[in-house]
PDB file of N, CA, C and O in Angstrom:
ATOM      1  N   MET A 425       8.359   9.101 -10.820  1.00 53.00           N
ATOM      2  CA  MET A 425       7.658   9.526  -9.600  1.00 53.00           C
ATOM      3  C   MET A 425       8.432  10.158  -8.555  1.00 53.00           C
ATOM      4  O   MET A 425       9.412   9.427  -8.259  1.00 53.00           O
ATOM      5  N   GLY A 426       8.279  11.149  -7.968  1.00 65.00           N
ATOM      6  CA  GLY A 426       8.784  11.771  -6.997  1.00 65.00           C
ATOM      7  C   GLY A 426       8.444  11.264  -5.611  1.00 65.00           C
ATOM      8  O   GLY A 426       7.359  10.667  -5.333  1.00 65.00           O
ATOM      9  N   THR A 427       9.307  11.709  -4.662  1.00 73.00           N
ATOM     10  CA  THR A 427       9.226  11.288  -3.292  1.00 73.00           C
ATOM     11  C   THR A 427       7.862  11.756  -2.713  1.00 73.00           C
ATOM     12  O   THR A 427       7.114  11.150  -2.023  1.00 73.00           O
ATOM     13  N   GLU A 428       7.478  13.124  -3.233  1.00 79.00           N
ATOM     14  CA  GLU A 428       6.206  13.618  -2.657  1.00 79.00           C
ATOM     15  C   GLU A 428       5.087  12.985  -3.194  1.00 79.00           C
ATOM     16  O   GLU A 428       3.970  12.807  -2.668  1.00 79.00           O
ATOM     17  N   ASN A 429       5.026  12.135  -4.325  1.00 78.00           N
ATOM     18  CA  ASN A 429       3.973  11.345  -4.799  1.00 78.00           C
ATOM     19  C   ASN A 429       3.860  10.106  -4.080  1.00 78.00           C
ATOM     20  O   ASN A 429       2.646   9.829  -3.482  1.00 78.00           O
ATOM     21  N   ILE A 430       4.799   9.452  -3.536  1.00 75.00           N
ATOM     22  CA  ILE A 430       4.902   8.463  -2.462  1.00 75.00           C
ATOM     23  C   ILE A 430       4.382   8.736  -1.238  1.00 75.00           C
ATOM     24  O   ILE A 430       3.470   8.139  -0.614  1.00 75.00           O
ATOM     25  N   ILE A 431       4.761   9.772  -0.725  1.00 81.00           N
ATOM     26  CA  ILE A 431       4.289  10.364   0.628  1.00 81.00           C
ATOM     27  C   ILE A 431       2.834  10.714   0.606  1.00 81.00           C
ATOM     28  O   ILE A 431       2.040  10.318   1.405  1.00 81.00           O
ATOM     29  N   ALA A 432       2.381  11.185  -0.637  1.00 86.00           N
ATOM     30  CA  ALA A 432       0.914  11.522  -0.820  1.00 86.00           C
ATOM     31  C   ALA A 432       0.019  10.208  -0.955  1.00 86.00           C
ATOM     32  O   ALA A 432      -1.068  10.298  -0.176  1.00 86.00           O
ATOM     33  N   ARG A 433       0.403   9.347  -1.433  1.00 83.00           N
ATOM     34  CA  ARG A 433      -0.099   7.857  -1.412  1.00 83.00           C
ATOM     35  C   ARG A 433      -0.354   7.364  -0.168  1.00 83.00           C
ATOM     36  O   ARG A 433      -1.532   7.049   0.345  1.00 83.00           O
ATOM     37  N   LYS A 434       0.713   7.522   0.679  1.00 84.00           N
ATOM     38  CA  LYS A 434       0.596   6.823   2.071  1.00 84.00           C
ATOM     39  C   LYS A 434      -0.462   7.916   2.860  1.00 84.00           C
ATOM     40  O   LYS A 434      -1.117   7.310   3.736  1.00 84.00           O
ATOM     41  N   GLN A 435      -0.341   9.099   2.717  1.00 89.00           N
ATOM     42  CA  GLN A 435      -1.295  10.093   3.446  1.00 89.00           C
ATOM     43  C   GLN A 435      -2.606   9.844   2.997  1.00 89.00           C
ATOM     44  O   GLN A 435      -3.594   9.824   3.985  1.00 89.00           O
ATOM     45  N   TYR A 436      -2.776   9.457   1.588  1.00 90.00           N
ATOM     46  CA  TYR A 436      -4.242   9.143   1.187  1.00 90.00           C
ATOM     47  C   TYR A 436      -4.702   7.804   1.855  1.00 90.00           C
ATOM     48  O   TYR A 436      -5.875   7.874   2.301  1.00 90.00           O
ATOM     49  N   LEU A 437      -4.016   6.874   2.078  1.00 88.00           N
ATOM     50  CA  LEU A 437      -4.324   5.522   2.721  1.00 88.00           C
ATOM     51  C   LEU A 437      -4.762   5.928   4.107  1.00 88.00           C
ATOM     52  O   LEU A 437      -5.643   5.375   4.663  1.00 88.00           O
ATOM     53  N   TYR A 438      -3.899   6.757   4.787  1.00 91.00           N
ATOM     54  CA  TYR A 438      -4.202   7.142   6.156  1.00 91.00           C
ATOM     55  C   TYR A 438      -5.606   7.734   6.417  1.00 91.00           C
ATOM     56  O   TYR A 438      -6.435   7.515   7.341  1.00 91.00           O
ATOM     57  N   ASP A 439      -5.674   8.850   5.439  1.00 95.00           N
ATOM     58  CA  ASP A 439      -7.012   9.587   5.582  1.00 95.00           C
ATOM     59  C   ASP A 439      -8.157   8.789   5.293  1.00 95.00           C
ATOM     60  O   ASP A 439      -9.336   8.837   5.900  1.00 95.00           O
ATOM     61  N   ILE A 440      -8.070   7.750   4.128  1.00 95.00           N
ATOM     62  CA  ILE A 440      -9.368   7.046   3.828  1.00 95.00           C
ATOM     63  C   ILE A 440      -9.463   5.995   5.110  1.00 95.00           C
ATOM     64  O   ILE A 440     -10.749   5.733   5.515  1.00 95.00           O
ATOM     65  N   ALA A 441      -8.596   5.492   5.642  1.00 93.00           N
ATOM     66  CA  ALA A 441      -8.703   4.624   6.929  1.00 93.00           C
ATOM     67  C   ALA A 441      -9.268   5.334   8.128  1.00 93.00           C
ATOM     68  O   ALA A 441     -10.327   4.733   8.649  1.00 93.00           O
ATOM     69  N   LYS A 442      -8.948   6.635   8.247  1.00 95.00           N
ATOM     70  CA  LYS A 442      -9.736   7.425   9.335  1.00 95.00           C
ATOM     71  C   LYS A 442     -10.912   7.720   9.165  1.00 95.00           C
ATOM     72  O   LYS A 442     -11.854   7.610   9.794  1.00 95.00           O
ATOM     73  N   GLU A 443     -11.182   8.095   7.720  1.00 97.00           N
ATOM     74  CA  GLU A 443     -12.561   8.501   7.387  1.00 97.00           C
ATOM     75  C   GLU A 443     -13.673   7.300   7.640  1.00 97.00           C
ATOM     76  O   GLU A 443     -14.717   7.575   8.063  1.00 97.00           O
ATOM     77  N   TYR A 444     -13.111   6.085   7.196  1.00 97.00           N
ATOM     78  CA  TYR A 444     -14.049   4.978   7.411  1.00 97.00           C
ATOM     79  C   TYR A 444     -13.856   4.087   8.575  1.00 97.00           C
ATOM     80  O   TYR A 444     -14.404   3.074   8.708  1.00 97.00           O
ATOM     81  N   LYS A 445     -13.037   4.581   9.666  1.00 96.00           N
ATOM     82  CA  LYS A 445     -12.856   4.079  10.682  1.00 96.00           C
ATOM     83  C   LYS A 445     -12.356   2.581  10.560  1.00 96.00           C
ATOM     84  O   LYS A 445     -12.764   1.601  11.355  1.00 96.00           O
ATOM     85  N   ALA A 446     -11.419   2.258   9.794  1.00 95.00           N
ATOM     86  CA  ALA A 446     -10.939   1.160   9.256  1.00 95.00           C
ATOM     87  C   ALA A 446     -10.037   0.553  10.594  1.00 95.00           C
ATOM     88  O   ALA A 446      -9.273   1.426  11.068  1.00 95.00           O
ATOM     89  N   ASP A 447     -10.190  -0.734  10.806  1.00 96.00           N
ATOM     90  CA  ASP A 447      -9.261  -1.380  11.714  1.00 96.00           C
ATOM     91  C   ASP A 447      -8.024  -1.798  11.208  1.00 96.00           C
ATOM     92  O   ASP A 447      -7.075  -1.999  11.985  1.00 96.00           O
ATOM     93  N   GLY A 448      -7.826  -1.802   9.742  1.00 94.00           N
ATOM     94  CA  GLY A 448      -6.541  -1.992   9.320  1.00 94.00           C
ATOM     95  C   GLY A 448      -6.547  -1.877   7.995  1.00 94.00           C
ATOM     96  O   GLY A 448      -7.671  -1.534   7.194  1.00 94.00           O
ATOM     97  N   ILE A 449      -5.485  -2.165   7.145  1.00 90.00           N
ATOM     98  CA  ILE A 449      -5.304  -1.786   5.747  1.00 90.00           C
ATOM     99  C   ILE A 449      -4.752  -3.164   5.292  1.00 90.00           C
ATOM    100  O   ILE A 449      -3.751  -3.534   5.650  1.00 90.00           O
ATOM    101  N   ILE A 450      -5.342  -3.611   4.112  1.00 89.00           N
ATOM    102  CA  ILE A 450      -4.660  -4.857   3.318  1.00 89.00           C
ATOM    103  C   ILE A 450      -4.105  -4.078   2.016  1.00 89.00           C
ATOM    104  O   ILE A 450      -4.839  -3.538   1.152  1.00 89.00           O
ATOM    105  N   LEU A 451      -2.777  -4.380   1.990  1.00 83.00           N
ATOM    106  CA  LEU A 451      -2.059  -3.874   0.601  1.00 83.00           C
ATOM    107  C   LEU A 451      -1.713  -4.929  -0.105  1.00 83.00           C
ATOM    108  O   LEU A 451      -1.153  -6.062   0.211  1.00 83.00           O
ATOM    109  N   GLN A 452      -1.926  -5.065  -1.507  1.00 81.00           N
ATOM    110  CA  GLN A 452      -1.574  -6.028  -2.328  1.00 81.00           C
ATOM    111  C   GLN A 452      -0.907  -5.674  -3.525  1.00 81.00           C
ATOM    112  O   GLN A 452      -1.173  -4.575  -3.966  1.00 81.00           O
ATOM    113  N   ASN A 453      -0.243  -6.399  -4.226  1.00 76.00           N
ATOM    114  CA  ASN A 453       0.410  -6.108  -5.570  1.00 76.00           C
ATOM    115  C   ASN A 453       0.606  -7.493  -6.322  1.00 76.00           C
ATOM    116  O   ASN A 453       0.473  -8.736  -5.721  1.00 76.00           O
ATOM    117  N   MET A 454       0.748  -7.517  -7.449  1.00 72.00           N
ATOM    118  CA  MET A 454       1.123  -8.556  -8.405  1.00 72.00           C
ATOM    119  C   MET A 454       2.249  -9.141  -7.915  1.00 72.00           C
ATOM    120  O   MET A 454       3.421  -8.475  -7.852  1.00 72.00           O
ATOM    121  N   LYS A 455       2.335 -10.500  -7.857  1.00 71.00           N
ATOM    122  CA  LYS A 455       3.554 -11.343  -7.618  1.00 71.00           C
ATOM    123  C   LYS A 455       4.682 -11.002  -8.734  1.00 71.00           C
ATOM    124  O   LYS A 455       4.186 -10.979  -9.735  1.00 71.00           O
ATOM    125  N   PHE A 456       5.880 -10.816  -8.268  1.00 70.00           N
ATOM    126  CA  PHE A 456       6.953 -10.541  -9.078  1.00 70.00           C
ATOM    127  C   PHE A 456       7.098  -9.001  -9.831  1.00 70.00           C
ATOM    128  O   PHE A 456       7.805  -9.031 -10.625  1.00 70.00           O
ATOM    129  N   CYS A 457       6.264  -8.298  -9.359  1.00 65.00           N
ATOM    130  CA  CYS A 457       6.198  -6.862  -9.669  1.00 65.00           C
ATOM    131  C   CYS A 457       7.251  -6.085  -8.971  1.00 65.00           C
ATOM    132  O   CYS A 457       6.693  -5.697  -7.831  1.00 65.00           O
ATOM    133  N   GLU A 458       8.333  -6.201  -9.307  1.00 64.00           N
ATOM    134  CA  GLU A 458       9.352  -5.592  -8.299  1.00 64.00           C
ATOM    135  C   GLU A 458       9.239  -4.058  -7.961  1.00 64.00           C
ATOM    136  O   GLU A 458       9.295  -3.525  -6.937  1.00 64.00           O
ATOM    137  N   TYR A 459       8.682  -3.159  -9.090  1.00 63.00           N
ATOM    138  CA  TYR A 459       8.582  -1.783  -8.808  1.00 63.00           C
ATOM    139  C   TYR A 459       7.689  -1.571  -7.625  1.00 63.00           C
ATOM    140  O   TYR A 459       7.826  -0.961  -6.724  1.00 63.00           O
ATOM    141  N   TRP A 460       6.323  -2.126  -7.899  1.00 62.00           N
ATOM    142  CA  TRP A 460       5.221  -1.931  -6.995  1.00 62.00           C
ATOM    143  C   TRP A 460       5.485  -2.666  -5.742  1.00 62.00           C
ATOM    144  O   TRP A 460       5.166  -2.249  -4.520  1.00 62.00           O
ATOM    145  N   GLY A 461       6.095  -3.621  -5.779  1.00 58.00           N
ATOM    146  CA  GLY A 461       6.397  -4.608  -4.624  1.00 58.00           C
ATOM    147  C   GLY A 461       7.282  -3.855  -3.477  1.00 58.00           C
ATOM    148  O   GLY A 461       6.990  -3.898  -2.345  1.00 58.00           O
ATOM    149  N   TYR A 462       8.186  -3.115  -4.144  1.00 61.00           N
ATOM    150  CA  TYR A 462       9.089  -2.188  -3.148  1.00 61.00           C
ATOM    151  C   TYR A 462       8.247  -1.233  -2.469  1.00 61.00           C
ATOM    152  O   TYR A 462       8.351  -1.050  -1.186  1.00 61.00           O
ATOM    153  N   GLU A 463       7.399  -0.583  -3.268  1.00 68.00           N
ATOM    154  CA  GLU A 463       6.483   0.530  -2.755  1.00 68.00           C
ATOM    155  C   GLU A 463       5.533  -0.013  -1.623  1.00 68.00           C
ATOM    156  O   GLU A 463       5.141   0.542  -0.783  1.00 68.00           O
ATOM    157  N   ARG A 464       4.962  -1.115  -2.013  1.00 67.00           N
ATOM    158  CA  ARG A 464       4.077  -1.732  -1.165  1.00 67.00           C
ATOM    159  C   ARG A 464       4.649  -2.235   0.267  1.00 67.00           C
ATOM    160  O   ARG A 464       4.040  -2.000   1.244  1.00 67.00           O
ATOM    161  N   ALA A 465       5.684  -2.809   0.204  1.00 66.00           N
ATOM    162  CA  ALA A 465       6.590  -3.095   1.312  1.00 66.00           C
ATOM    163  C   ALA A 465       6.709  -1.968   2.150  1.00 66.00           C
ATOM    164  O   ALA A 465       6.580  -1.842   3.517  1.00 66.00           O
ATOM    165  N   LEU A 466       7.207  -0.766   1.549  1.00 70.00           N
ATOM    166  CA  LEU A 466       7.418   0.486   2.392  1.00 70.00           C
ATOM    167  C   LEU A 466       6.226   1.056   2.757  1.00 70.00           C
ATOM    168  O   LEU A 466       6.084   1.408   4.063  1.00 70.00           O
ATOM    169  N   ALA A 467       4.987   0.925   2.099  1.00 76.00           N
ATOM    170  CA  ALA A 467       3.765   1.350   2.528  1.00 76.00           C
ATOM    171  C   ALA A 467       3.291   0.695   3.620  1.00 76.00           C
ATOM    172  O   ALA A 467       2.737   1.323   4.668  1.00 76.00           O
ATOM    173  N   SER A 468       3.462  -0.629   3.833  1.00 78.00           N
ATOM    174  CA  SER A 468       3.008  -1.384   4.941  1.00 78.00           C
ATOM    175  C   SER A 468       3.829  -0.947   6.214  1.00 78.00           C
ATOM    176  O   SER A 468       3.243  -0.840   7.198  1.00 78.00           O
ATOM    177  N   HIS A 469       5.233  -0.745   6.166  1.00 77.00           N
ATOM    178  CA  HIS A 469       5.948  -0.170   7.159  1.00 77.00           C
ATOM    179  C   HIS A 469       5.580   1.056   7.691  1.00 77.00           C
ATOM    180  O   HIS A 469       5.264   1.372   8.717  1.00 77.00           O
ATOM    181  N   VAL A 470       5.344   1.979   6.625  1.00 81.00           N
ATOM    182  CA  VAL A 470       4.952   3.392   7.066  1.00 81.00           C
ATOM    183  C   VAL A 470       3.470   3.386   7.829  1.00 81.00           C
ATOM    184  O   VAL A 470       3.317   4.146   8.763  1.00 81.00           O
ATOM    185  N   ILE A 471       2.351   2.792   7.063  1.00 85.00           N
ATOM    186  CA  ILE A 471       1.140   2.745   7.529  1.00 85.00           C
ATOM    187  C   ILE A 471       1.187   2.254   9.004  1.00 85.00           C
ATOM    188  O   ILE A 471       0.499   2.690   9.919  1.00 85.00           O
ATOM    189  N   THR A 472       1.844   1.156   9.237  1.00 88.00           N
ATOM    190  CA  THR A 472       1.813   0.457  10.505  1.00 88.00           C
ATOM    191  C   THR A 472       2.794   1.357  11.594  1.00 88.00           C
ATOM    192  O   THR A 472       2.185   1.652  12.624  1.00 88.00           O
ATOM    193  N   HIS A 473       3.929   1.542  11.277  1.00 87.00           N
ATOM    194  CA  HIS A 473       4.865   2.153  12.186  1.00 87.00           C
ATOM    195  C   HIS A 473       4.723   3.737  12.452  1.00 87.00           C
ATOM    196  O   HIS A 473       4.851   4.238  13.554  1.00 87.00           O
ATOM    197  N   ASP A 474       4.597   4.487  11.209  1.00 87.00           N
ATOM    198  CA  ASP A 474       4.436   5.797  11.227  1.00 87.00           C
ATOM    199  C   ASP A 474       2.944   6.237  11.636  1.00 87.00           C
ATOM    200  O   ASP A 474       2.839   7.336  12.254  1.00 87.00           O
ATOM    201  N   TYR A 475       2.028   5.672  11.121  1.00 89.00           N
ATOM    202  CA  TYR A 475       0.636   6.089  11.321  1.00 89.00           C
ATOM    203  C   TYR A 475      -0.191   5.355  12.264  1.00 89.00           C
ATOM    204  O   TYR A 475      -1.303   5.639  12.773  1.00 89.00           O
ATOM    205  N   GLY A 476       0.355   4.191  12.579  1.00 91.00           N
ATOM    206  CA  GLY A 476      -0.168   3.378  13.654  1.00 91.00           C
ATOM    207  C   GLY A 476      -1.324   2.578  13.354  1.00 91.00           C
ATOM    208  O   GLY A 476      -2.160   2.407  14.255  1.00 91.00           O
ATOM    209  N   ILE A 477      -1.526   2.157  12.124  1.00 91.00           N
ATOM    210  CA  ILE A 477      -2.729   1.505  11.667  1.00 91.00           C
ATOM    211  C   ILE A 477      -2.071   0.104  11.249  1.00 91.00           C
ATOM    212  O   ILE A 477      -1.201  -0.057  10.466  1.00 91.00           O
ATOM    213  N   PRO A 478      -2.776  -0.791  11.716  1.00 93.00           N
ATOM    214  CA  PRO A 478      -2.261  -2.297  11.451  1.00 93.00           C
ATOM    215  C   PRO A 478      -2.376  -2.632   9.782  1.00 93.00           C
ATOM    216  O   PRO A 478      -3.334  -2.088   9.295  1.00 93.00           O
ATOM    217  N   SER A 479      -1.532  -3.184   9.259  1.00 89.00           N
ATOM    218  CA  SER A 479      -1.589  -3.361   7.729  1.00 89.00           C
ATOM    219  C   SER A 479      -0.874  -4.736   7.565  1.00 89.00           C
ATOM    220  O   SER A 479      -0.155  -5.224   8.346  1.00 89.00           O
ATOM    221  N   VAL A 480      -1.324  -5.364   6.383  1.00 87.00           N
ATOM    222  CA  VAL A 480      -0.528  -6.578   5.948  1.00 87.00           C
ATOM    223  C   VAL A 480      -0.600  -6.466   4.556  1.00 87.00           C
ATOM    224  O   VAL A 480      -1.381  -5.812   3.762  1.00 87.00           O
ATOM    225  N   ALA A 481       0.595  -6.974   4.036  1.00 83.00           N
ATOM    226  CA  ALA A 481       1.056  -6.761   2.631  1.00 83.00           C
ATOM    227  C   ALA A 481       0.863  -8.204   2.038  1.00 83.00           C
ATOM    228  O   ALA A 481       1.441  -9.268   2.452  1.00 83.00           O
ATOM    229  N   VAL A 482      -0.007  -8.476   1.063  1.00 83.00           N
ATOM    230  CA  VAL A 482      -0.008  -9.875   0.266  1.00 83.00           C
ATOM    231  C   VAL A 482       0.207  -9.617  -1.253  1.00 83.00           C
ATOM    232  O   VAL A 482       0.133  -8.624  -1.909  1.00 83.00           O
ATOM    233  N   ASP A 483       0.673 -10.860  -1.830  1.00 79.00           N
ATOM    234  CA  ASP A 483       1.106 -10.777  -3.212  1.00 79.00           C
ATOM    235  C   ASP A 483      -0.095 -11.567  -3.963  1.00 79.00           C
ATOM    236  O   ASP A 483      -0.704 -12.214  -3.270  1.00 79.00           O
ATOM    237  N   ARG A 484      -0.279 -11.156  -5.096  1.00 78.00           N
ATOM    238  CA  ARG A 484      -1.303 -12.083  -5.900  1.00 78.00           C
ATOM    239  C   ARG A 484      -0.782 -12.310  -7.319  1.00 78.00           C
ATOM    240  O   ARG A 484       0.023 -11.670  -7.772  1.00 78.00           O
ATOM    241  N   GLN A 485      -1.473 -13.354  -7.790  1.00 77.00           N
ATOM    242  CA  GLN A 485      -0.936 -13.752  -9.231  1.00 77.00           C
ATOM    243  C   GLN A 485      -1.510 -12.599 -10.092  1.00 77.00           C
ATOM    244  O   GLN A 485      -2.691 -12.132 -10.000  1.00 77.00           O
ATOM    245  N   ASN A 486      -0.951 -12.690 -11.333  1.00 70.00           N
ATOM    246  CA  ASN A 486      -1.734 -11.613 -12.366  1.00 70.00           C
ATOM    247  C   ASN A 486      -2.855 -12.365 -13.015  1.00 70.00           C
ATOM    248  O   ASN A 486      -2.904 -13.594 -13.358  1.00 70.00           O
ATOM    249  N   ALA A 487      -4.059 -11.599 -12.738  1.00 63.00           N
ATOM    250  CA  ALA A 487      -5.346 -12.166 -13.219  1.00 63.00           C
ATOM    251  C   ALA A 487      -5.681 -11.802 -14.689  1.00 63.00           C
ATOM    252  O   ALA A 487      -6.518 -10.999 -14.964  1.00 63.00           O
ATOM    253  N   THR A 488      -4.987 -12.283 -15.756  1.00 62.00           N
ATOM    254  CA  THR A 488      -5.065 -11.911 -17.069  1.00 62.00           C
ATOM    255  C   THR A 488      -6.190 -12.739 -17.830  1.00 62.00           C
ATOM    256  O   THR A 488      -6.595 -12.563 -18.801  1.00 62.00           O
ATOM    257  N   GLY A 489      -6.681 -13.830 -17.040  1.00 54.00           N
ATOM    258  CA  GLY A 489      -7.578 -14.685 -17.689  1.00 54.00           C
ATOM    259  C   GLY A 489      -7.243 -15.657 -18.699  1.00 54.00           C
ATOM    260  O   GLY A 489      -7.891 -16.149 -19.395  1.00 54.00           O
ATOM    261  N   GLY A 490      -5.966 -16.137 -18.425  1.00 50.00           N
ATOM    262  CA  GLY A 490      -5.383 -17.012 -19.385  1.00 50.00           C
ATOM    263  C   GLY A 490      -6.113 -18.619 -18.982  1.00 50.00           C
ATOM    264  O   GLY A 490      -6.785 -18.730 -18.059  1.00 50.00           O
ATOM    265  N   ASN A 491      -5.725 -19.703 -19.885  1.00 47.00           N
ATOM    266  CA  ASN A 491      -6.394 -20.875 -19.709  1.00 47.00           C
ATOM    267  C   ASN A 491      -5.728 -21.617 -18.536  1.00 47.00           C
ATOM    268  O   ASN A 491      -4.789 -21.706 -18.313  1.00 47.00           O
TER     269      ASN A 491
END
């Protein structure tokens, strides 16, 4: 994935938030998923600091339906 894809995803979040007049954005990823965890942390920073939309980033467990 190139930098342009990362930037496009942040822009998409911003556009959707504005379209729906969202008060903020909740970003989530699977716990211990290092690849997406990095981008999620970056997204939270960009959304809040660069676009001025409050955001929170949360981890969730993998929901595979095990016993």
